[in-house]
Amino acid sequence: MLRLLVSVLCLSSWMCVAAIAASTEVSANAKVVAAGAGVTELILALDAGSQLVAIDASSEAPADLSLTTLGYHRALSAEGIFALQPSVLIGTAEMGPKTTIDRVRAAGVNVVQLPIPTNYLSLLSNIDALGRFLSSETQAQQLKTKLDIDFAQLQQKQQQVAPAAPKVLFMLMMPERPARVGGKGSAGDVIINLAGGKNAVDFEGYKSVSQEGILALDADVIIVSVRDETPMDAKQLLLQQMPLLQHAKAVLQGSVYPINSHALIGGLGISSLQAANELAEQLIDLN
């Protein structure tokens, strides 16, 4: 499964990266707006944070950069972007709405939309493209070398986990919204597969599942998306919304783990690989 995730890279994504690579490089004093947690973390990892003037609400950045925070990357406001007078807006194909992107582009702002990375190769392609665009080729090579080491370690862990393939349930929990379970193709599913686990559900995308239905799944592990500001641990958050799950196998054996919500935004990214490595270690401990 992991080799398949690594080797498959669609032609449309390749064409998109090639187009970005051919774009005019930005100057060192360019004013960059980053939209999407995965894109922002790549820019920071390329030591290009000094070019940032704003990030979207899904992103994180060091406080000392004093960046403006715009709306969510799928619901950007053209006026908010114009007020910053940026030279470039960088995001993924998820960035929107289209009307805002069209207005920003028409106003002369260089708009870069990276393909959403769905596997390790497409993540590396995005790093190469951003490295060239931001004149950070050296930093891009250093970052890829580091990630290659992390990915190799993840492959080794996956080989330890895969024979048992524990059933893992991913729960997306957001304030004042019903909890949802991540099925095939969801961000949580990608991380589960990278870690060597087996998704406890077979449906596609995200669905609401009753507490009784979750108990019936008999998952070995439950991973719960949490925000940094969440004042409780994953188990507390889970049981607060779904008290019947106190009888779930994963809860009883202490196999409820948090995953930072930022690792789930914008496709496979640095945080996603870190989350998969952590989950693989936790799955190994189950054996």
PDB file of C-alpha atoms in Angstrom:
ATOM      1  CA  MET A   1       0.000   0.000   0.000  1.00  0.00           C
ATOM      2  CA  LEU A   2       2.758   2.446   0.919  1.00  0.00           C
ATOM      3  CA  ARG A   3       4.635   1.788  -2.320  1.00  0.00           C
ATOM      4  CA  LEU A   4       1.441   2.444  -4.227  1.00  0.00           C
ATOM      5  CA  LEU A   5       0.920   5.740  -2.424  1.00  0.00           C
ATOM      6  CA  VAL A   6       4.472   6.745  -3.249  1.00  0.00           C
ATOM      7  CA  SER A   7       4.550   5.685  -6.884  1.00  0.00           C
ATOM      8  CA  VAL A   8       1.241   6.989  -8.212  1.00  0.00           C
ATOM      9  CA  LEU A   9       1.354  10.633  -9.325  1.00  0.00           C
ATOM     10  CA  CYS A  10      -1.344  11.837 -11.682  1.00  0.00           C
ATOM     11  CA  LEU A  11      -0.514  13.622 -14.928  1.00  0.00           C
ATOM     12  CA  SER A  12      -2.622  16.671 -14.058  1.00  0.00           C
ATOM     13  CA  SER A  13      -0.647  17.246 -10.843  1.00  0.00           C
ATOM     14  CA  TRP A  14       2.640  16.952 -12.748  1.00  0.00           C
ATOM     15  CA  MET A  15       1.470  19.503 -15.315  1.00  0.00           C
ATOM     16  CA  CYS A  16       0.433  21.888 -12.521  1.00  0.00           C
ATOM     17  CA  VAL A  17       3.821  21.620 -10.812  1.00  0.00           C
ATOM     18  CA  ALA A  18       5.601  22.099 -14.130  1.00  0.00           C
ATOM     19  CA  ALA A  19       3.631  25.270 -14.758  1.00  0.00           C
ATOM     20  CA  ILE A  20       4.516  26.628 -11.328  1.00  0.00           C
ATOM     21  CA  ALA A  21       8.174  25.788 -11.820  1.00  0.00           C
ATOM     22  CA  ALA A  22       8.117  27.822 -15.008  1.00  0.00           C
ATOM     23  CA  SER A  23       6.663  30.861 -13.233  1.00  0.00           C
ATOM     24  CA  THR A  24       8.747  33.933 -12.639  1.00  0.00           C
ATOM     25  CA  GLU A  25      10.695  33.719  -9.404  1.00  0.00           C
ATOM     26  CA  VAL A  26       9.709  36.205  -6.743  1.00  0.00           C
ATOM     27  CA  SER A  27      12.223  38.657  -5.365  1.00  0.00           C
ATOM     28  CA  ALA A  28      13.652  38.354  -1.872  1.00  0.00           C
ATOM     29  CA  ASN A  29      11.496  41.284  -0.709  1.00  0.00           C
ATOM     30  CA  ALA A  30       8.269  39.895  -2.189  1.00  0.00           C
ATOM     31  CA  LYS A  31       5.132  40.154  -0.066  1.00  0.00           C
ATOM     32  CA  VAL A  32       3.621  36.677   0.121  1.00  0.00           C
ATOM     33  CA  VAL A  33       0.206  35.588   1.359  1.00  0.00           C
ATOM     34  CA  ALA A  34       0.017  31.859   2.197  1.00  0.00           C
ATOM     35  CA  ALA A  35      -3.357  30.091   2.209  1.00  0.00           C
ATOM     36  CA  GLY A  36      -3.510  26.584   3.657  1.00  0.00           C
ATOM     37  CA  ALA A  37      -1.715  24.997   6.604  1.00  0.00           C
ATOM     38  CA  GLY A  38       0.366  22.674   4.419  1.00  0.00           C
ATOM     39  CA  VAL A  39       1.563  25.470   2.144  1.00  0.00           C
ATOM     40  CA  THR A  40       2.437  27.727   5.060  1.00  0.00           C
ATOM     41  CA  GLU A  41       4.495  25.058   6.804  1.00  0.00           C
ATOM     42  CA  LEU A  42       6.414  24.406   3.573  1.00  0.00           C
ATOM     43  CA  ILE A  43       7.216  28.099   3.144  1.00  0.00           C
ATOM     44  CA  LEU A  44       8.437  28.261   6.742  1.00  0.00           C
ATOM     45  CA  ALA A  45      10.455  25.060   6.319  1.00  0.00           C
ATOM     46  CA  LEU A  46      12.144  26.666   3.298  1.00  0.00           C
ATOM     47  CA  ASP A  47      13.253  29.567   5.522  1.00  0.00           C
ATOM     48  CA  ALA A  48      11.094  31.949   3.486  1.00  0.00           C
ATOM     49  CA  GLY A  49       9.002  33.139   6.413  1.00  0.00           C
ATOM     50  CA  SER A  50      10.455  36.654   6.125  1.00  0.00           C
ATOM     51  CA  GLN A  51       8.547  37.043   2.842  1.00  0.00           C
ATOM     52  CA  LEU A  52       5.196  36.294   4.457  1.00  0.00           C
ATOM     53  CA  VAL A  53       2.799  39.131   5.238  1.00  0.00           C
ATOM     54  CA  ALA A  54      -0.290  37.035   5.982  1.00  0.00           C
ATOM     55  CA  ILE A  55      -1.541  33.489   6.478  1.00  0.00           C
ATOM     56  CA  ASP A  56      -5.008  31.993   6.470  1.00  0.00           C
ATOM     57  CA  ALA A  57      -6.919  30.882   9.565  1.00  0.00           C
ATOM     58  CA  SER A  58      -5.933  27.220   9.146  1.00  0.00           C
ATOM     59  CA  SER A  59      -2.210  28.012   9.277  1.00  0.00           C
ATOM     60  CA  GLU A  60       0.292  28.383  12.096  1.00  0.00           C
ATOM     61  CA  ALA A  61       3.370  30.604  12.168  1.00  0.00           C
ATOM     62  CA  PRO A  62       5.819  31.867  14.806  1.00  0.00           C
ATOM     63  CA  ALA A  63       4.426  34.826  16.733  1.00  0.00           C
ATOM     64  CA  ASP A  64       7.551  36.891  16.099  1.00  0.00           C
ATOM     65  CA  LEU A  65       6.661  37.137  12.399  1.00  0.00           C
ATOM     66  CA  SER A  66       3.652  39.319  13.349  1.00  0.00           C
ATOM     67  CA  LEU A  67       1.569  38.144  10.410  1.00  0.00           C
ATOM     68  CA  THR A  68      -1.964  39.169   9.518  1.00  0.00           C
ATOM     69  CA  THR A  69      -4.440  36.283   9.692  1.00  0.00           C
ATOM     70  CA  LEU A  70      -6.980  36.145   6.895  1.00  0.00           C
ATOM     71  CA  GLY A  71     -10.053  33.944   6.616  1.00  0.00           C
ATOM     72  CA  TYR A  72     -10.124  30.195   6.009  1.00  0.00           C
ATOM     73  CA  HIS A  73      -8.272  29.190   2.833  1.00  0.00           C
ATOM     74  CA  ARG A  74     -11.481  28.006   1.157  1.00  0.00           C
ATOM     75  CA  ALA A  75     -13.299  31.269   1.941  1.00  0.00           C
ATOM     76  CA  LEU A  76     -10.819  34.075   1.312  1.00  0.00           C
ATOM     77  CA  SER A  77     -11.869  37.707   0.935  1.00  0.00           C
ATOM     78  CA  ALA A  78     -10.424  39.669  -1.961  1.00  0.00           C
ATOM     79  CA  GLU A  79     -10.641  42.906   0.039  1.00  0.00           C
ATOM     80  CA  GLY A  80      -8.618  41.431   2.896  1.00  0.00           C
ATOM     81  CA  ILE A  81      -5.900  40.378   0.473  1.00  0.00           C
ATOM     82  CA  PHE A  82      -5.895  43.697  -1.410  1.00  0.00           C
ATOM     83  CA  ALA A  83      -5.420  45.604   1.859  1.00  0.00           C
ATOM     84  CA  LEU A  84      -2.008  43.950   2.273  1.00  0.00           C
ATOM     85  CA  GLN A  85      -0.852  44.816  -1.261  1.00  0.00           C
ATOM     86  CA  PRO A  86       0.876  41.455  -1.736  1.00  0.00           C
ATOM     87  CA  SER A  87       2.893  40.493  -4.786  1.00  0.00           C
ATOM     88  CA  VAL A  88       1.945  36.818  -4.628  1.00  0.00           C
ATOM     89  CA  LEU A  89      -0.769  34.555  -3.196  1.00  0.00           C
ATOM     90  CA  ILE A  90       0.263  30.918  -2.709  1.00  0.00           C
ATOM     91  CA  GLY A  91      -2.148  28.105  -1.919  1.00  0.00           C
ATOM     92  CA  THR A  92      -3.414  24.811  -3.290  1.00  0.00           C
ATOM     93  CA  ALA A  93      -6.225  23.839  -5.618  1.00  0.00           C
ATOM     94  CA  GLU A  94      -8.481  23.974  -2.514  1.00  0.00           C
ATOM     95  CA  MET A  95      -7.961  27.730  -2.211  1.00  0.00           C
ATOM     96  CA  GLY A  96     -11.069  29.772  -2.950  1.00  0.00           C
ATOM     97  CA  PRO A  97     -13.682  30.787  -3.643  1.00  0.00           C
ATOM     98  CA  LYS A  98     -13.001  31.010  -7.366  1.00  0.00           C
ATOM     99  CA  THR A  99     -14.505  34.491  -7.584  1.00  0.00           C
ATOM    100  CA  THR A 100     -11.947  35.758  -5.056  1.00  0.00           C
ATOM    101  CA  ILE A 101      -9.033  34.056  -6.788  1.00  0.00           C
ATOM    102  CA  ASP A 102     -10.104  35.485 -10.156  1.00  0.00           C
ATOM    103  CA  ARG A 103     -10.363  39.001  -8.723  1.00  0.00           C
ATOM    104  CA  VAL A 104      -6.957  38.770  -7.060  1.00  0.00           C
ATOM    105  CA  ARG A 105      -5.359  37.482 -10.254  1.00  0.00           C
ATOM    106  CA  ALA A 106      -7.073  40.182 -12.346  1.00  0.00           C
ATOM    107  CA  ALA A 107      -5.658  42.821  -9.995  1.00  0.00           C
ATOM    108  CA  GLY A 108      -2.131  41.783 -10.958  1.00  0.00           C
ATOM    109  CA  VAL A 109      -1.272  39.619  -7.968  1.00  0.00           C
ATOM    110  CA  ASN A 110       0.703  36.512  -8.916  1.00  0.00           C
ATOM    111  CA  VAL A 111      -1.507  33.592  -7.864  1.00  0.00           C
ATOM    112  CA  VAL A 112       0.176  30.204  -7.388  1.00  0.00           C
ATOM    113  CA  GLN A 113      -2.008  27.138  -6.804  1.00  0.00           C
ATOM    114  CA  LEU A 114      -0.060  23.988  -6.013  1.00  0.00           C
ATOM    115  CA  PRO A 115      -1.664  20.594  -6.628  1.00  0.00           C
ATOM    116  CA  ILE A 116      -2.948  18.949  -3.458  1.00  0.00           C
ATOM    117  CA  PRO A 117      -0.264  16.400  -2.498  1.00  0.00           C
ATOM    118  CA  THR A 118      -1.826  12.961  -2.142  1.00  0.00           C
ATOM    119  CA  ASN A 119       1.402  10.966  -1.789  1.00  0.00           C
ATOM    120  CA  TYR A 120       5.063  11.421  -0.940  1.00  0.00           C
ATOM    121  CA  LEU A 121       6.219  12.071  -4.507  1.00  0.00           C
ATOM    122  CA  SER A 122       3.699  14.860  -5.027  1.00  0.00           C
ATOM    123  CA  LEU A 123       4.807  16.448  -1.744  1.00  0.00           C
ATOM    124  CA  LEU A 124       8.415  16.429  -2.957  1.00  0.00           C
ATOM    125  CA  SER A 125       7.306  17.956  -6.271  1.00  0.00           C
ATOM    126  CA  ASN A 126       5.602  20.805  -4.405  1.00  0.00           C
ATOM    127  CA  ILE A 127       8.755  21.402  -2.379  1.00  0.00           C
ATOM    128  CA  ASP A 128      10.812  21.597  -5.594  1.00  0.00           C
ATOM    129  CA  ALA A 129       8.316  23.979  -7.180  1.00  0.00           C
ATOM    130  CA  LEU A 130       8.170  26.273  -4.161  1.00  0.00           C
ATOM    131  CA  GLY A 131      11.944  26.162  -3.781  1.00  0.00           C
ATOM    132  CA  ARG A 132      12.403  27.423  -7.335  1.00  0.00           C
ATOM    133  CA  PHE A 133       9.613  29.984  -7.078  1.00  0.00           C
ATOM    134  CA  LEU A 134      10.914  31.430  -3.787  1.00  0.00           C
ATOM    135  CA  SER A 135      14.599  31.194  -4.827  1.00  0.00           C
ATOM    136  CA  SER A 136      15.135  28.677  -2.016  1.00  0.00           C
ATOM    137  CA  GLU A 137      16.501  25.719  -3.996  1.00  0.00           C
ATOM    138  CA  THR A 138      19.212  24.943  -1.430  1.00  0.00           C
ATOM    139  CA  GLN A 139      16.711  24.915   1.418  1.00  0.00           C
ATOM    140  CA  ALA A 140      14.386  22.741  -0.677  1.00  0.00           C
ATOM    141  CA  GLN A 141      17.103  20.132  -1.165  1.00  0.00           C
ATOM    142  CA  GLN A 142      17.930  20.164   2.549  1.00  0.00           C
ATOM    143  CA  LEU A 143      14.258  19.754   3.438  1.00  0.00           C
ATOM    144  CA  LYS A 144      13.833  16.831   1.028  1.00  0.00           C
ATOM    145  CA  THR A 145      16.901  15.124   2.479  1.00  0.00           C
ATOM    146  CA  LYS A 146      15.434  15.417   5.976  1.00  0.00           C
ATOM    147  CA  LEU A 147      12.030  14.173   4.853  1.00  0.00           C
ATOM    148  CA  ASP A 148      13.614  11.232   3.039  1.00  0.00           C
ATOM    149  CA  ILE A 149      15.084  10.127   6.361  1.00  0.00           C
ATOM    150  CA  ASP A 150      11.725  10.557   8.099  1.00  0.00           C
ATOM    151  CA  PHE A 151       9.944   8.668   5.328  1.00  0.00           C
ATOM    152  CA  ALA A 152      12.444   5.803   5.425  1.00  0.00           C
ATOM    153  CA  GLN A 153      11.858   5.504   9.179  1.00  0.00           C
ATOM    154  CA  LEU A 154       8.109   5.493   8.546  1.00  0.00           C
ATOM    155  CA  GLN A 155       8.490   2.653   6.024  1.00  0.00           C
ATOM    156  CA  GLN A 156      10.403   0.600   8.587  1.00  0.00           C
ATOM    157  CA  LYS A 157       7.712   1.193  11.199  1.00  0.00           C
ATOM    158  CA  GLN A 158       4.981   0.317   8.721  1.00  0.00           C
ATOM    159  CA  GLN A 159       6.620  -3.050   8.072  1.00  0.00           C
ATOM    160  CA  GLN A 160       6.443  -3.742  11.813  1.00  0.00           C
ATOM    161  CA  VAL A 161       2.790  -2.732  12.015  1.00  0.00           C
ATOM    162  CA  ALA A 162       1.420  -4.139   8.750  1.00  0.00           C
ATOM    163  CA  PRO A 163       1.300  -7.883   9.637  1.00  0.00           C
ATOM    164  CA  ALA A 164      -1.210  -7.219  12.443  1.00  0.00           C
ATOM    165  CA  ALA A 165      -2.836  -4.204  10.708  1.00  0.00           C
ATOM    166  CA  PRO A 166      -4.749  -2.876  13.755  1.00  0.00           C
ATOM    167  CA  LYS A 167      -8.155  -1.372  13.022  1.00  0.00           C
ATOM    168  CA  VAL A 168      -7.971   2.408  13.429  1.00  0.00           C
ATOM    169  CA  LEU A 169     -10.946   4.769  13.625  1.00  0.00           C
ATOM    170  CA  PHE A 170     -10.435   8.422  12.769  1.00  0.00           C
ATOM    171  CA  MET A 171     -12.793  10.903  14.449  1.00  0.00           C
ATOM    172  CA  LEU A 172     -13.093  14.468  13.191  1.00  0.00           C
ATOM    173  CA  MET A 173     -14.364  16.546  16.099  1.00  0.00           C
ATOM    174  CA  MET A 174     -15.127  20.250  15.796  1.00  0.00           C
ATOM    175  CA  PRO A 175     -16.718  22.646  18.302  1.00  0.00           C
ATOM    176  CA  GLU A 176     -20.519  22.752  18.165  1.00  0.00           C
ATOM    177  CA  ARG A 177     -20.664  20.251  15.299  1.00  0.00           C
ATOM    178  CA  PRO A 178     -21.505  16.537  15.281  1.00  0.00           C
ATOM    179  CA  ALA A 179     -18.473  14.250  15.281  1.00  0.00           C
ATOM    180  CA  ARG A 180     -17.723  12.592  11.949  1.00  0.00           C
ATOM    181  CA  VAL A 181     -15.780   9.470  11.027  1.00  0.00           C
ATOM    182  CA  GLY A 182     -13.134   9.602   8.298  1.00  0.00           C
ATOM    183  CA  GLY A 183     -13.546   6.933   5.639  1.00  0.00           C
ATOM    184  CA  LYS A 184     -11.554   5.994   2.547  1.00  0.00           C
ATOM    185  CA  GLY A 185      -9.847   8.915   0.868  1.00  0.00           C
ATOM    186  CA  SER A 186     -10.075  11.194   3.905  1.00  0.00           C
ATOM    187  CA  ALA A 187      -6.992  12.886   5.350  1.00  0.00           C
ATOM    188  CA  GLY A 188      -7.201  10.587   8.357  1.00  0.00           C
ATOM    189  CA  ASP A 189      -7.317   7.545   6.064  1.00  0.00           C
ATOM    190  CA  VAL A 190      -4.060   8.603   4.369  1.00  0.00           C
ATOM    191  CA  ILE A 191      -2.322   8.864   7.748  1.00  0.00           C
ATOM    192  CA  ILE A 192      -3.725   5.506   8.898  1.00  0.00           C
ATOM    193  CA  ASN A 193      -2.429   3.800   5.741  1.00  0.00           C
ATOM    194  CA  LEU A 194       0.977   5.448   6.005  1.00  0.00           C
ATOM    195  CA  ALA A 195       1.261   4.200   9.575  1.00  0.00           C
ATOM    196  CA  GLY A 196       0.441   0.630   8.523  1.00  0.00           C
ATOM    197  CA  GLY A 197      -3.009   0.443  10.095  1.00  0.00           C
ATOM    198  CA  LYS A 198      -6.354  -0.491   8.575  1.00  0.00           C
ATOM    199  CA  ASN A 199      -9.220   1.969   8.486  1.00  0.00           C
ATOM    200  CA  ALA A 200     -12.036   0.598  10.639  1.00  0.00           C
ATOM    201  CA  VAL A 201     -14.669   1.759   8.114  1.00  0.00           C
ATOM    202  CA  ASP A 202     -15.144   0.996   4.419  1.00  0.00           C
ATOM    203  CA  PHE A 203     -17.191   3.981   3.253  1.00  0.00           C
ATOM    204  CA  GLU A 204     -15.776   6.950   1.326  1.00  0.00           C
ATOM    205  CA  GLY A 205     -15.234  10.420   2.759  1.00  0.00           C
ATOM    206  CA  TYR A 206     -16.720  11.607   6.043  1.00  0.00           C
ATOM    207  CA  LYS A 207     -19.944  10.401   7.640  1.00  0.00           C
ATOM    208  CA  SER A 208     -21.708  10.729  10.966  1.00  0.00           C
ATOM    209  CA  VAL A 209     -21.864   7.403  12.802  1.00  0.00           C
ATOM    210  CA  SER A 210     -23.935   6.724  15.924  1.00  0.00           C
ATOM    211  CA  GLN A 211     -22.249   5.842  19.207  1.00  0.00           C
ATOM    212  CA  GLU A 212     -23.708   2.349  18.938  1.00  0.00           C
ATOM    213  CA  GLY A 213     -22.345   2.066  15.415  1.00  0.00           C
ATOM    214  CA  ILE A 214     -18.874   3.087  16.570  1.00  0.00           C
ATOM    215  CA  LEU A 215     -18.969   0.517  19.371  1.00  0.00           C
ATOM    216  CA  ALA A 216     -19.867  -2.153  16.835  1.00  0.00           C
ATOM    217  CA  LEU A 217     -16.777  -1.312  14.755  1.00  0.00           C
ATOM    218  CA  ASP A 218     -14.619  -2.599  17.633  1.00  0.00           C
ATOM    219  CA  ALA A 219     -11.617  -0.485  16.605  1.00  0.00           C
ATOM    220  CA  ASP A 220      -8.271  -1.221  18.218  1.00  0.00           C
ATOM    221  CA  VAL A 221      -7.301   2.454  18.119  1.00  0.00           C
ATOM    222  CA  ILE A 222      -9.222   5.722  17.885  1.00  0.00           C
ATOM    223  CA  ILE A 223      -7.467   8.870  16.710  1.00  0.00           C
ATOM    224  CA  VAL A 224      -9.185  12.160  17.417  1.00  0.00           C
ATOM    225  CA  SER A 225      -8.478  15.445  15.672  1.00  0.00           C
ATOM    226  CA  VAL A 226      -7.779  18.191  18.180  1.00  0.00           C
ATOM    227  CA  ARG A 227      -6.878  21.843  17.937  1.00  0.00           C
ATOM    228  CA  ASP A 228      -3.862  23.243  19.745  1.00  0.00           C
ATOM    229  CA  GLU A 229      -6.116  25.302  21.976  1.00  0.00           C
ATOM    230  CA  THR A 230      -8.193  22.283  23.060  1.00  0.00           C
ATOM    231  CA  PRO A 231      -7.937  22.275  26.901  1.00  0.00           C
ATOM    232  CA  MET A 232      -8.595  18.513  27.269  1.00  0.00           C
ATOM    233  CA  ASP A 233      -6.967  15.341  26.031  1.00  0.00           C
ATOM    234  CA  ALA A 234      -8.297  13.209  23.188  1.00  0.00           C
ATOM    235  CA  LYS A 235     -10.096  10.733  25.439  1.00  0.00           C
ATOM    236  CA  GLN A 236     -11.855  13.478  27.399  1.00  0.00           C
ATOM    237  CA  LEU A 237     -12.882  15.235  24.188  1.00  0.00           C
ATOM    238  CA  LEU A 238     -14.230  11.992  22.746  1.00  0.00           C
ATOM    239  CA  LEU A 239     -16.216  10.989  25.836  1.00  0.00           C
ATOM    240  CA  GLN A 240     -17.593  14.482  26.328  1.00  0.00           C
ATOM    241  CA  GLN A 241     -19.399  14.232  22.993  1.00  0.00           C
ATOM    242  CA  MET A 242     -19.932  10.466  22.953  1.00  0.00           C
ATOM    243  CA  PRO A 243     -20.188   9.111  26.520  1.00  0.00           C
ATOM    244  CA  LEU A 244     -21.237   5.607  25.390  1.00  0.00           C
ATOM    245  CA  LEU A 245     -17.755   5.130  23.972  1.00  0.00           C
ATOM    246  CA  GLN A 246     -16.456   4.612  27.502  1.00  0.00           C
ATOM    247  CA  HIS A 247     -17.236   0.957  26.686  1.00  0.00           C
ATOM    248  CA  ALA A 248     -15.234   0.964  23.420  1.00  0.00           C
ATOM    249  CA  LYS A 249     -12.237  -1.372  23.235  1.00  0.00           C
ATOM    250  CA  ALA A 250      -9.860   1.442  22.295  1.00  0.00           C
ATOM    251  CA  VAL A 251     -10.991   3.506  25.292  1.00  0.00           C
ATOM    252  CA  LEU A 252     -10.750   0.595  27.732  1.00  0.00           C
ATOM    253  CA  GLN A 253      -7.229  -0.295  26.649  1.00  0.00           C
ATOM    254  CA  GLY A 254      -6.041   3.322  26.568  1.00  0.00           C
ATOM    255  CA  SER A 255      -5.623   3.494  22.782  1.00  0.00           C
ATOM    256  CA  VAL A 256      -7.210   6.882  22.100  1.00  0.00           C
ATOM    257  CA  TYR A 257      -4.698   9.319  20.628  1.00  0.00           C
ATOM    258  CA  PRO A 258      -4.840  12.935  19.447  1.00  0.00           C
ATOM    259  CA  ILE A 259      -3.869  14.178  16.018  1.00  0.00           C
ATOM    260  CA  ASN A 260      -3.322  17.872  15.365  1.00  0.00           C
ATOM    261  CA  SER A 261      -6.002  19.206  13.031  1.00  0.00           C
ATOM    262  CA  HIS A 262      -3.331  21.097  11.056  1.00  0.00           C
ATOM    263  CA  ALA A 263      -1.965  17.739   9.850  1.00  0.00           C
ATOM    264  CA  LEU A 264      -5.274  17.121   8.061  1.00  0.00           C
ATOM    265  CA  ILE A 265      -5.445  20.267   5.915  1.00  0.00           C
ATOM    266  CA  GLY A 266      -4.141  20.613   2.382  1.00  0.00           C
ATOM    267  CA  GLY A 267      -3.206  17.032   1.605  1.00  0.00           C
ATOM    268  CA  LEU A 268      -0.043  15.198   2.628  1.00  0.00           C
ATOM    269  CA  GLY A 269       2.434  17.551   4.272  1.00  0.00           C
ATOM    270  CA  ILE A 270       5.213  17.750   6.818  1.00  0.00           C
ATOM    271  CA  SER A 271       2.762  17.586   9.728  1.00  0.00           C
ATOM    272  CA  SER A 272       0.990  14.625   8.113  1.00  0.00           C
ATOM    273  CA  LEU A 273       4.237  12.637   7.937  1.00  0.00           C
ATOM    274  CA  GLN A 274       4.977  13.492  11.564  1.00  0.00           C
ATOM    275  CA  ALA A 275       1.471  12.377  12.559  1.00  0.00           C
ATOM    276  CA  ALA A 276       1.872   9.103  10.627  1.00  0.00           C
ATOM    277  CA  ASN A 277       5.223   8.435  12.314  1.00  0.00           C
ATOM    278  CA  GLU A 278       3.693   9.025  15.744  1.00  0.00           C
ATOM    279  CA  LEU A 279       0.700   6.802  14.968  1.00  0.00           C
ATOM    280  CA  ALA A 280       2.981   4.026  13.688  1.00  0.00           C
ATOM    281  CA  GLU A 281       4.907   4.100  16.977  1.00  0.00           C
ATOM    282  CA  GLN A 282       1.630   3.849  18.899  1.00  0.00           C
ATOM    283  CA  LEU A 283       0.484   0.914  16.735  1.00  0.00           C
ATOM    284  CA  ILE A 284       3.789  -0.846  17.310  1.00  0.00           C
ATOM    285  CA  ASP A 285       3.273  -0.504  21.067  1.00  0.00           C
ATOM    286  CA  LEU A 286      -0.027  -2.399  20.730  1.00  0.00           C
ATOM    287  CA  ASN A 287       1.805  -5.560  19.631  1.00  0.00           C
TER     288      ASN A 287
END
